[in-house]
XYZ file of C-alpha atoms in Angstrom:
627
model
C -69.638 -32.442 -62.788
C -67.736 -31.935 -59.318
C -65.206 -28.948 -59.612
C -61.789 -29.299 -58.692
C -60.493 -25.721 -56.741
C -56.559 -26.303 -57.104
C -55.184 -22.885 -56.761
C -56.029 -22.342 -53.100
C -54.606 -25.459 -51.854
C -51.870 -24.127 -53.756
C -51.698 -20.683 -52.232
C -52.150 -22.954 -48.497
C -48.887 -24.735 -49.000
C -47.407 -21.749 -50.167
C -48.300 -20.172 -46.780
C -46.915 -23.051 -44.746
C -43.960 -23.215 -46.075
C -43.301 -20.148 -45.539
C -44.485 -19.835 -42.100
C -42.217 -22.723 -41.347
C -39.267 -21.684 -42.877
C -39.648 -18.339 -40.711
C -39.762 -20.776 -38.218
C -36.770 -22.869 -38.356
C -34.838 -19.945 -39.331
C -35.417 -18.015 -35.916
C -34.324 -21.240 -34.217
C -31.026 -21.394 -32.605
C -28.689 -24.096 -33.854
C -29.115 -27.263 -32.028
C -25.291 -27.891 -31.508
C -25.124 -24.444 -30.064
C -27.957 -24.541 -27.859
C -26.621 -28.112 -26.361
C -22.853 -26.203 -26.366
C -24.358 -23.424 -24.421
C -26.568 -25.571 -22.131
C -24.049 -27.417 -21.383
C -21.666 -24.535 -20.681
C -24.535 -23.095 -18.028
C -24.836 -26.825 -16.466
C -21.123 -26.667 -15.641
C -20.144 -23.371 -14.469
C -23.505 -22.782 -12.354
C -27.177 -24.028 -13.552
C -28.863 -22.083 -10.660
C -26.718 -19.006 -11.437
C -28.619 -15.084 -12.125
C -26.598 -15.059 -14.907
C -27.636 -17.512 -16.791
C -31.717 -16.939 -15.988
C -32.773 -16.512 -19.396
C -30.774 -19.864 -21.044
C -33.636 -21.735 -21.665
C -34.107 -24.520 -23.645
C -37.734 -23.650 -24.843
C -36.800 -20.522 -25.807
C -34.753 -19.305 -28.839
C -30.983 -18.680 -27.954
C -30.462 -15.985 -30.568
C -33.210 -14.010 -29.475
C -34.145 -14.106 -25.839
C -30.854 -15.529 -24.396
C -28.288 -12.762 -22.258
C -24.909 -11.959 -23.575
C -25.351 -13.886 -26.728
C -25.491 -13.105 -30.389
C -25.917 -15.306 -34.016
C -25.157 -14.417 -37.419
C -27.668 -12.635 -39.223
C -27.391 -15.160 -42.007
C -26.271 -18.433 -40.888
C -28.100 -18.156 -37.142
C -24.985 -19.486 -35.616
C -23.897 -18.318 -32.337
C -21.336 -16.108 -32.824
C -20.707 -13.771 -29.613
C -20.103 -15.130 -26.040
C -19.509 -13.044 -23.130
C -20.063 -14.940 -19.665
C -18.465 -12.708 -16.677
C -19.074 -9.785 -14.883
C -17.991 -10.827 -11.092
C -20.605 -13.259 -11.215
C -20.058 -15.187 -7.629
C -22.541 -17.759 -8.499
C -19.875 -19.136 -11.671
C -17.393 -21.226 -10.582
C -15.688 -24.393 -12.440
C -13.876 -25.164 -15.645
C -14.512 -23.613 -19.012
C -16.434 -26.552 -20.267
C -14.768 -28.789 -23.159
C -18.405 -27.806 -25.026
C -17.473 -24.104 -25.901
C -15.371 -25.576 -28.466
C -18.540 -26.759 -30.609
C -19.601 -23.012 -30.587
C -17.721 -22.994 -34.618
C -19.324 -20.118 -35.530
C -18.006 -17.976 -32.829
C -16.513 -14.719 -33.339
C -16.130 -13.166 -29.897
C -15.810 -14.998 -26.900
C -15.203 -13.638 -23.296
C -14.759 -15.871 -20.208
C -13.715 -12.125 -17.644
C -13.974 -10.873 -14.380
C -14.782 -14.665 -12.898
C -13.352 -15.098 -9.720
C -14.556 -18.591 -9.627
C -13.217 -19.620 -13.144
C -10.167 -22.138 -12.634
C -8.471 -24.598 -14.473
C -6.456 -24.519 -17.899
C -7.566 -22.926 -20.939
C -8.946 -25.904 -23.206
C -7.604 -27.230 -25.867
C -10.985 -27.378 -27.460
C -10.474 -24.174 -27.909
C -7.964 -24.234 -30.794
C -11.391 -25.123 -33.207
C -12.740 -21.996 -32.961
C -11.248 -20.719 -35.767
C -13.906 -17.803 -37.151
C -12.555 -16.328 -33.424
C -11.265 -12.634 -33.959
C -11.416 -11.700 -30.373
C -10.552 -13.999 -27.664
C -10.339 -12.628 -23.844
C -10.070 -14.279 -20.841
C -9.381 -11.913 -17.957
C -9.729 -11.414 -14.553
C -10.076 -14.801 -13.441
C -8.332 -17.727 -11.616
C -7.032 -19.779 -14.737
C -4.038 -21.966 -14.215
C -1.722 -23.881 -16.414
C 0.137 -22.957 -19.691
C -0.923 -20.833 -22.499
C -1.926 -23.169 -25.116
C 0.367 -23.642 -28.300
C -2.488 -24.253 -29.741
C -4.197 -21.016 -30.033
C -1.315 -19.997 -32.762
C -4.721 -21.787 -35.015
C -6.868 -19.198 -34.597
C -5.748 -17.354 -37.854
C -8.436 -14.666 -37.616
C -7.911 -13.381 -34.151
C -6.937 -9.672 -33.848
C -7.125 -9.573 -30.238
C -6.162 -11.642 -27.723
C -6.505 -11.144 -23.640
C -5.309 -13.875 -21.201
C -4.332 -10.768 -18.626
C -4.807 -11.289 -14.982
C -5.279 -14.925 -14.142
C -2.591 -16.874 -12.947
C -1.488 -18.648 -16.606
C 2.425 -20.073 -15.680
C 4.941 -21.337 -18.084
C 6.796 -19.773 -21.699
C 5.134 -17.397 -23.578
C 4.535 -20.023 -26.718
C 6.128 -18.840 -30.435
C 3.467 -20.020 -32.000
C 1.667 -16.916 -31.222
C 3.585 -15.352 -33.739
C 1.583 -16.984 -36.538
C -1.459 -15.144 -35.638
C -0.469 -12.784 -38.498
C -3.776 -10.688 -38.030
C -3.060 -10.196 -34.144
C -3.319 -6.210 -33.148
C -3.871 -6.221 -29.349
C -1.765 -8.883 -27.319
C -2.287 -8.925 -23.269
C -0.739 -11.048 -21.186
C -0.035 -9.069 -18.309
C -0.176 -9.730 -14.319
C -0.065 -13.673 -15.128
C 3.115 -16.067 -13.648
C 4.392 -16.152 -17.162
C 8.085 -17.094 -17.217
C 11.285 -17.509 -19.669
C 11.607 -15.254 -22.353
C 10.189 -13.206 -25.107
C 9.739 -15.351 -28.358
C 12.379 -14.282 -30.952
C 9.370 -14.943 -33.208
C 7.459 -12.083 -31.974
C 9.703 -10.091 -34.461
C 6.886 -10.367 -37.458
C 4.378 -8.586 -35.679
C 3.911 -5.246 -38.008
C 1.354 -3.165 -35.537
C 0.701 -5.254 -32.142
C -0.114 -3.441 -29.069
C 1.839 -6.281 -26.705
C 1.299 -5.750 -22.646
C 3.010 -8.414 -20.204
C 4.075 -6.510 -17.598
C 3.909 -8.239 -13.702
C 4.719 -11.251 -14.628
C 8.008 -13.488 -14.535
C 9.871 -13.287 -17.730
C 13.785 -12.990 -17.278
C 16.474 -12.743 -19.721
C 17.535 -10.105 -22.729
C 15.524 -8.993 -25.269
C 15.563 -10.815 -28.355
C 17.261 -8.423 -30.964
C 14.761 -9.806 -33.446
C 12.085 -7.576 -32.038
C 14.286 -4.839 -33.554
C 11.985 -5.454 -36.664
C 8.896 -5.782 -34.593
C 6.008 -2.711 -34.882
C 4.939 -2.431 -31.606
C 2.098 0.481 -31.277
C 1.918 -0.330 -27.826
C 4.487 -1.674 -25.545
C 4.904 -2.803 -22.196
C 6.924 -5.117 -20.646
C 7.307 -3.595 -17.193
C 7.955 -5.345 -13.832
C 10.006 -8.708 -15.213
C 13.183 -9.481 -14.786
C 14.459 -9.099 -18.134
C 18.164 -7.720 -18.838
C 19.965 -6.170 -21.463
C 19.978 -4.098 -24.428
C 16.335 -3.117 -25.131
C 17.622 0.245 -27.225
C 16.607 -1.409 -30.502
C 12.790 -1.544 -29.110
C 13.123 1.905 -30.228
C 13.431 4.068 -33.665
C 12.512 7.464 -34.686
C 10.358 6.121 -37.819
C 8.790 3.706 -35.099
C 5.177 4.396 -34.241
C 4.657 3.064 -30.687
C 2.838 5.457 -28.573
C 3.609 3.743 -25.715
C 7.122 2.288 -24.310
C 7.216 0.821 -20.708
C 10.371 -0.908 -19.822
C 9.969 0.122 -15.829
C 11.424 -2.252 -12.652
C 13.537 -4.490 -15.279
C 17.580 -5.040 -14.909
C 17.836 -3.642 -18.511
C 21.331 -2.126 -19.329
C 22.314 -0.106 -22.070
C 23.804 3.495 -23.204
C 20.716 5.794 -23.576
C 22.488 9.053 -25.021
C 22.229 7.423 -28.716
C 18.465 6.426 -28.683
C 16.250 8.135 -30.746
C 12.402 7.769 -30.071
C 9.626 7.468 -31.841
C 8.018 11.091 -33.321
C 4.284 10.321 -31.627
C 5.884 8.659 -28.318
C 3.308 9.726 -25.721
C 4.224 7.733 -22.409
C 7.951 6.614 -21.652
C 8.794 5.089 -18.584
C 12.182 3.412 -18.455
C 12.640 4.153 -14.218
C 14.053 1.440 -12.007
C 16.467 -0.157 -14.213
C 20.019 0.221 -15.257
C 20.268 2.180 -18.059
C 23.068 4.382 -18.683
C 24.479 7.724 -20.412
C 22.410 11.034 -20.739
C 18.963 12.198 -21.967
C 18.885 12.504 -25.729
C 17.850 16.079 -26.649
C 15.012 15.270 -28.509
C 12.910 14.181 -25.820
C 12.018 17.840 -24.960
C 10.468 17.711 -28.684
C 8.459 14.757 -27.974
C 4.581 14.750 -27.129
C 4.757 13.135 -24.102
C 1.800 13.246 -21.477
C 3.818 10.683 -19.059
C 7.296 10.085 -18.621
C 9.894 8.645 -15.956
C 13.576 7.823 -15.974
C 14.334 7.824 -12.140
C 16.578 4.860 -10.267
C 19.137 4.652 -13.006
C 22.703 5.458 -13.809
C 22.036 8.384 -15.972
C 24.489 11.570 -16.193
C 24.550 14.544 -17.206
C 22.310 17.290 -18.263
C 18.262 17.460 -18.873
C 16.962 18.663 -22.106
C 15.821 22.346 -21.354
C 12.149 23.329 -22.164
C 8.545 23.183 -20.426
C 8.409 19.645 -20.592
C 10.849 19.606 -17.367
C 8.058 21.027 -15.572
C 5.414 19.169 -16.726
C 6.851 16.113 -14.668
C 8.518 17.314 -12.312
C 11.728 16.301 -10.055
C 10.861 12.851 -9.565
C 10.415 11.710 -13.116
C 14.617 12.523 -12.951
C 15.662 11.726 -9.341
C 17.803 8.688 -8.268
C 20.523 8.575 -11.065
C 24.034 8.691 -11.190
C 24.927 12.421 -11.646
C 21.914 13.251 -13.392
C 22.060 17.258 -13.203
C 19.037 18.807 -15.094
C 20.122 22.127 -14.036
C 23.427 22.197 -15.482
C 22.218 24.588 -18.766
C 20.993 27.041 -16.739
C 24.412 27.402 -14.568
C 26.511 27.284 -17.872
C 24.232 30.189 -19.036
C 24.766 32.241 -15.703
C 28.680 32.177 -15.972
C 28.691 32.702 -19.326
C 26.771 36.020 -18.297
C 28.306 37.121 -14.882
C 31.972 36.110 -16.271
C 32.812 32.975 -18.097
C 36.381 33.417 -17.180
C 36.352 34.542 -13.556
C 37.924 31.956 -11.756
C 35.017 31.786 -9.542
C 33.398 29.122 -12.100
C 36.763 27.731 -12.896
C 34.919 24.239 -11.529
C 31.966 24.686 -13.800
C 33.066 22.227 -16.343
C 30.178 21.055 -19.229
C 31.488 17.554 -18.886
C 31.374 17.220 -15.090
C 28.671 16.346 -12.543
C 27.476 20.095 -11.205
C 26.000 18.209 -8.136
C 29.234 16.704 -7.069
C 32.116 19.073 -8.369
C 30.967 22.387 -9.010
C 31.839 25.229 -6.473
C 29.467 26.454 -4.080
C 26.242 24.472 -5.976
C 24.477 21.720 -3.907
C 21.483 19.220 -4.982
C 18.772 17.181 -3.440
C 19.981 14.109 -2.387
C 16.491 12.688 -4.036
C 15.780 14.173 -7.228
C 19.619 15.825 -7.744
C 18.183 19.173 -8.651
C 19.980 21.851 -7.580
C 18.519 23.235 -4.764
C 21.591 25.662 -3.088
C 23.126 28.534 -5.677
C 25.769 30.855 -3.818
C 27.824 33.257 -6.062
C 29.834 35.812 -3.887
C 32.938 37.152 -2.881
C 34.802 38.013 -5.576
C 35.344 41.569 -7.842
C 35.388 39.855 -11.057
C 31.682 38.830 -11.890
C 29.649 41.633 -13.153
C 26.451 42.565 -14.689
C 22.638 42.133 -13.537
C 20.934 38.948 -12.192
C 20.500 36.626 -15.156
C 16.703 35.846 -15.651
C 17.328 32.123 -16.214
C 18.012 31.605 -12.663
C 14.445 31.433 -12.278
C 14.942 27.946 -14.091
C 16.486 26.610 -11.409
C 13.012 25.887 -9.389
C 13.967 23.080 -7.050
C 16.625 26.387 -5.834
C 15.616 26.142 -1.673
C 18.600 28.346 -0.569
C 19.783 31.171 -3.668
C 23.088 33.957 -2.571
C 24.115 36.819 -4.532
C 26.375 38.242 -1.742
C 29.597 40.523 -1.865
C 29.610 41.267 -5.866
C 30.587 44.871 -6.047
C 30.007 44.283 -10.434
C 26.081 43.263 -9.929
C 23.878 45.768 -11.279
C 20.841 46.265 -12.109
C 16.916 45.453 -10.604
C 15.771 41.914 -9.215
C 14.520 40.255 -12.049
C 11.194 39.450 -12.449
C 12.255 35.147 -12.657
C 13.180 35.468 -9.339
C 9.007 34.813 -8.602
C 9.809 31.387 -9.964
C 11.727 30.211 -6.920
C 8.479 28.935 -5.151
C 10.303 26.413 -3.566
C 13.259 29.498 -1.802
C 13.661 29.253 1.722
C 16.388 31.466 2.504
C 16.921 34.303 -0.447
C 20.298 36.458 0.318
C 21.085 39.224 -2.313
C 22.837 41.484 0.132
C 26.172 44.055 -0.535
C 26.014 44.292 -3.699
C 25.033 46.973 -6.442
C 21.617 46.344 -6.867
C 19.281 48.688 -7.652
C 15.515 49.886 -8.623
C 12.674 49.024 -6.369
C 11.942 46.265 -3.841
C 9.272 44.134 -5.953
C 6.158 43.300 -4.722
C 6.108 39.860 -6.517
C 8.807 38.611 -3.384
C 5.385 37.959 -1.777
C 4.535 34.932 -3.601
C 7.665 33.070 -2.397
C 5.694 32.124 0.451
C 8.370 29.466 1.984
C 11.113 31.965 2.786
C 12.434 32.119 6.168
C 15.093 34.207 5.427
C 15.290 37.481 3.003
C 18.345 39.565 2.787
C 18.613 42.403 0.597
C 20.730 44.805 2.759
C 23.909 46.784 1.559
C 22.594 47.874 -1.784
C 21.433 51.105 -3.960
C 17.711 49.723 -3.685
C 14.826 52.725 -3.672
C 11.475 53.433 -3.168
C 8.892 51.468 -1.045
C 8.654 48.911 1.111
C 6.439 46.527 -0.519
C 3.145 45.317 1.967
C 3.390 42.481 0.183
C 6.194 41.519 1.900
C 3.715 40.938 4.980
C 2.485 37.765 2.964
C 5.606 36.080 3.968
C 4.241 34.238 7.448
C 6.875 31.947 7.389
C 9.587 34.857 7.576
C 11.779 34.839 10.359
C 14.285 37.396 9.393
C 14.084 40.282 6.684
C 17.204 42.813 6.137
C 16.896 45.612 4.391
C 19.170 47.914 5.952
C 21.962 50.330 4.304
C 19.387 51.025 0.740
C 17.947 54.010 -0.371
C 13.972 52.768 0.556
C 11.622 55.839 1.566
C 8.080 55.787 2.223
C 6.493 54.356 5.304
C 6.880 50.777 7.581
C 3.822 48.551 6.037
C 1.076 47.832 8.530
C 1.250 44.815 7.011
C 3.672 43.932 9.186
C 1.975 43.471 11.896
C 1.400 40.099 10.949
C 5.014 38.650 11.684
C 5.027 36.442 14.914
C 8.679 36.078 15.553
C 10.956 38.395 12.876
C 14.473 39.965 13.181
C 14.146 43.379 11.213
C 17.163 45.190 10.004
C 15.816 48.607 8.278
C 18.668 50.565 9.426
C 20.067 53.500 7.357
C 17.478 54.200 5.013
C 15.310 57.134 3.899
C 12.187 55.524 5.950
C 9.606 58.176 7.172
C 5.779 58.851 8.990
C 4.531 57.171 12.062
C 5.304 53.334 13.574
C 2.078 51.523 12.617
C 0.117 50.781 15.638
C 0.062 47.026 14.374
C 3.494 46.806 14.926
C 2.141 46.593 18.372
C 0.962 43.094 17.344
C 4.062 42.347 15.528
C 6.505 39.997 17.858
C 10.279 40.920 17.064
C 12.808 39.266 18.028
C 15.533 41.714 16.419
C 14.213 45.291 15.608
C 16.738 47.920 14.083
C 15.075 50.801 12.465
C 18.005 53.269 13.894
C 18.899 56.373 11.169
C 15.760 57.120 9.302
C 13.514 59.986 9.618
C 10.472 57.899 11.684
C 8.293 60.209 13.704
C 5.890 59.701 16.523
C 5.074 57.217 18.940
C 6.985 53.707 19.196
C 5.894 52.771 22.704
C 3.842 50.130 20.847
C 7.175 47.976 19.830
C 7.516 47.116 23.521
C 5.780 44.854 26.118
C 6.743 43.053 29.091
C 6.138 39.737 26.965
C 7.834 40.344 24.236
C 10.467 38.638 23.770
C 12.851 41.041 21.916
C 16.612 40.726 22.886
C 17.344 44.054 20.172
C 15.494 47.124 19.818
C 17.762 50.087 18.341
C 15.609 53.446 17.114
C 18.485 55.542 17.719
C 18.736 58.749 14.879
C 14.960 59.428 14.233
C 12.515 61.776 15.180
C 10.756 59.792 17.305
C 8.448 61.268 20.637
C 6.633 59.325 23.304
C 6.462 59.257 26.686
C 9.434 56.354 27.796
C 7.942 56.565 31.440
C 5.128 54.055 31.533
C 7.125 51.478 29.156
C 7.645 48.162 29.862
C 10.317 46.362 28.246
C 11.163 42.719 27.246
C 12.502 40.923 30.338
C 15.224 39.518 28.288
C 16.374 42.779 26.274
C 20.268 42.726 26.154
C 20.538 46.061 23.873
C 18.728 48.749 23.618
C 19.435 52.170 21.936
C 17.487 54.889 21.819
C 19.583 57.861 21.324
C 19.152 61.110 19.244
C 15.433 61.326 19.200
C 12.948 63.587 20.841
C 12.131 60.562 23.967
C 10.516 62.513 26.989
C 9.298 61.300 30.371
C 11.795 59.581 32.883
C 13.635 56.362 32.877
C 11.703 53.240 33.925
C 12.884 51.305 37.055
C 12.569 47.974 35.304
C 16.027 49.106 33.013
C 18.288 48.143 36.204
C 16.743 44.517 36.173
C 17.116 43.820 32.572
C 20.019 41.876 30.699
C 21.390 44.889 29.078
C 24.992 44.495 27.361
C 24.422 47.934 25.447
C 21.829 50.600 26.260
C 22.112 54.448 24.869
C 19.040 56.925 25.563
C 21.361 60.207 24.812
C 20.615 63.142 23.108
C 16.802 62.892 23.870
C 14.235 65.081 26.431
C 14.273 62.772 29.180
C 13.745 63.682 33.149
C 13.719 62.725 36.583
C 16.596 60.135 39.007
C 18.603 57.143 36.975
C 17.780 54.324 38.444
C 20.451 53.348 40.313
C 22.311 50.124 40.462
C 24.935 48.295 38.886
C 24.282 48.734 35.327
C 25.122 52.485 35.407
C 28.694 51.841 35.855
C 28.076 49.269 32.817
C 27.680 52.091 30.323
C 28.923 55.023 31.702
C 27.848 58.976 31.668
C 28.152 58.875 27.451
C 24.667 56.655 27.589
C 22.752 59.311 29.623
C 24.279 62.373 28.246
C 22.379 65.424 26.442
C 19.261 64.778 27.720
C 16.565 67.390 29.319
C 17.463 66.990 32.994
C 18.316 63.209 33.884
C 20.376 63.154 37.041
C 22.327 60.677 39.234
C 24.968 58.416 38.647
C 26.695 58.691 36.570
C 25.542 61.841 35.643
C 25.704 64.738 38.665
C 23.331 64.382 41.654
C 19.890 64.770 41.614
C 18.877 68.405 43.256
């Protein structure tokens, strides 16, 4: 009896069928592999890119920059790009069998021309659709308002033309929007208003009239429209329960009154420059997080909203406007200390432009920030330096002069003023030490703090100042030494006169070229030959009421000196030769230990006996004869 074995046969089939359901299941969808093949034969068969599309291979698997469904095996994801020169053409009519696609990218192809197919608009499983970077021409296709499931959507950077199509607005899932740096023209959609949360970018492109007011109702996390020519009101873009981080409205023609706006809480960039917006800065921008911000080449007025956040941007984020004074608080708040009713400030008015009609203030002619402070002359301000004055730090030029009422130290603000070229705070009342932070103001040319009831030192820090061509310190109460730190000036005018100075000239002095040296009535000791030279080119030198002693008769002085005093010290040797040649308009060497002949010539007669006088044994004219 033959035996029939049924069961392994059984287990065989099983076996196969499996094996070839493993099979057909790893194989890419026919329609998709003839879509994609057909997509490589157009835009470049020979191309690197596309090395690994072949047809005996499996698409899902081994293929580049493509990806299937885990379940269904249909393609998917797309991405052909990457500044691939070998691509060039036409998107191919054939993408548009791809049904199962999810993401698709057609970027950074130089070579890619042509419109965007209408085959496209079948795609409808697309949630991310970008086509960047490329050469695309034509209009935007009304039909893409099919694609129901896309959340983003990139056409930036080709060179799409023609209106931006409403039907866009009925991609109710849409969350990123970029259609910037294209040739789009006309006008924003009013339909764009039912957008809830879309970040929207179409800035550099050609759109021209007002805003829609419908967008009013739009949710905008992202916004920019720069670089159009669109006009208008756009205040309504904005809203303080509005959650757009970003707001750029930049190189428009927009028009409207800025002083009411209120701005979203998170609002991180804000640039509204180059347009024609109007009014003043709403107060709570200084409350705002913003890491970038610009408002320049407008018609704005009035003051800027105090606080670090000035700082953080600096001048030109405010310059170019109307009257635009961000200053103006800090002025208000040094009258209302030195004397809100001297009639000094009577011009300092809260509603008026400080650059243009406030007394004695002046402002860049850029970024109208204040840059020249003078408050002087008059008996009826009083009281010390306010510290916000170090506020002001676009200040190049800052005077406290003639104010018999101002008391008190330099304030510490003052090291602010990085920007101070010429710093005057001289006959006043001022008093306390000369601080050594002055040295940090390292673009001051001029620094004047004569005529006061300042003590102590001479700060060496002063001798940081290289750019200082004349310092004035005379008629204080300073003691102490002359720095040898300044023996670093090259050309300085020093006026130290009538002080408390005392010790020895530094030898680097030596080094030091003056131009204007006045150390007269002090209590200086020792040699000074070392302030003069031949080569110098000093037109002033006055030590006249020290103790000073050196030998005068090997000196050579500057060949252009026009005054020179050196009376009432304890001078010896004789009088040089070279004084008869020199320039001199004043000259005094009494009431010193000098010896030996005046040289003779016309100058004598110029000053007379009184400039010879009480010395040692000097003789000759004018004096009596030599024996």
């Amino acid at each position: 009896m033959a035996t029939t074995f049924t069961q392994p046969k059984s287990l065989f089939s099983l076996f196969m069928f499996i094996s070839l359901s493993i099979s057909v299941d790893a194989l890419c969808n026919p329609i998709d592999e003839n879509a994609l093949l057909e997509i490589k034969a157009r835009l470049g068969p020979n191309a690197g890119f596309f090395a690994s599309w072949q047809p005996n291979t499996d698409c899902c698997q081994t293929w580049s920059n493509i990806g299937c469904n885990n379940r269904t095996h249909r393609v998917n994801y797309l991405t052909v790009g990457g500044q691939d020169t070998g691509l060039s053409g036409q998107i191919p009519p054939a993408v548009g069998h791809l049904t199962g696609l999810e993401v698709l990218y057609f970027n950074d192809l130089p070579g890619l021309t042509g419109p965007i197919p209408s085959t496209i608009s079948k795609l409808t499983n697309l949630q991310d659709l970008e086509f960047s970077r490329t050469n695309l021409t034509g209009r935007i296709p009304t039909s893409l308002g099919r694609l129901k499931k896309l959340e983003i959507l990139d056409l930036s950077e080709n060179r799409l033309s023609g209106p931006i199509p409403a039907s866009l607005s009925l991609l109710t899932s849409l969350q990123g929007l970029n259609l910037a740096k294209n040739q789009l023209s006309g006008s924003i959609p009013e339909s764009f208003s039912s957008f809830k949360s879309l970040a929207f970018q179409a800035q550099e492109n050609q759109l021209s009239g007002p805003i829609p007011r419908s967008l009013g109702q739009a949710g905008f996390s992202w916004l920019n429209i720069s670089s159009n020519h669109l006009t208008g009101d756009a205040s309504f873009l904005f809203g303080k329960d509005k959650k757009a981080l970003l707001i750029e409205l930049e190189n428009n023609a927009f028009s409207f009154d800025l002083s009411k706006v209120e701005f979203p809480s998170g609002l991180k960039t804000l640039d509204l420059s180059h347009n024609m917006i109007y009014g003043s800065l709403p107060r709570q921008l200084a409350s705002l997080p913003l890491l970038q911000f610009d408002v320049s080449y407008n018609q704005l007025c009035g003051p800027i909203p105090g606080g670090k956040w000035v700082t953080q941007f600096g001048a030109d984020a405010f310059g170019h406007n109307k009257c635009l004074c961000g200053d103006k608080k800090v002025l208000l708040q040094i009258k209302n200390q030195l004397g809100p009713t001297a009639y000094y400030f009577s011009t300092w008015h809260p509603d008026t432009d400080c650059c243009r009609t406030w007394f004695n203030v002046g402002c860049h002619n850029r970024t109208h920030q204040v840059n020249y402070l003078t408050i002087g002359l008059t008996a009826e301000i009083s009281g010390q330096i306010p510290e916000v004055v170090g506020e002001l730090t676009g200040l190049e030029t800052l005077y406290f002069n003639d104010l018999p009422g101002l008391t008190g130290p330099i304030p510490l603000a003052i090291s602010k003023l990085t920007n101070l070229q010429d710093l005057e705070l001289f006959h006043n009342n001022l008093s306390g030490p000369i601080p050594g932070f002055l040295g940090r103001l390292k673009k001051l040319t001029i620094l004047d703090l004569s005529k006061n009831q300042l003590s102590g030192p001479i700060p060496a820090s002063l001798g940081l100042l290289t750019n200082l061509q004349q310092l004035g310190l005379d008629h204080n109460q300073l003691s102490g030494p002359i720095p040898e730190s300044f023996g670093s000036f090259k050309n300085l005018v020093l006026r130290a006169q009538e002080n408390r100075l005392s010790g020895p000239i530094p030898r680097s002095l030596g080094q030091t070229g003056f131009y204007w040296l006045n150390i007269s009535s002090n209590h200086l000791t020792g040699d000074a030959s070392v302030l003069f030279g031949k080569d110098k080119k000093a037109i002033l030198i006055e030590l006249k009421n020290n103790a000073l002693s050196f030998d005068l008769s090997e000196v050579e002085f500057p060949s252009g000196l026009r005054t020179l005093d050196l009376s009432h010290n304890k001078i010896y040797g004789s009088l040089p030769k070279q004084l008869a040649s020199l320039p001199l308009t004043q000259f005094d060497a009494s009431y010193n230990r000098l010896c030996g002949p005046i040289p003779a010539g016309d100058w004598v007669t110029r000053f007379g006996a009184d400039a010879f006088g009480h010395n040692k044994c000097l003789c000759g004219a004018p004096l009596p004869p030599c024996r």
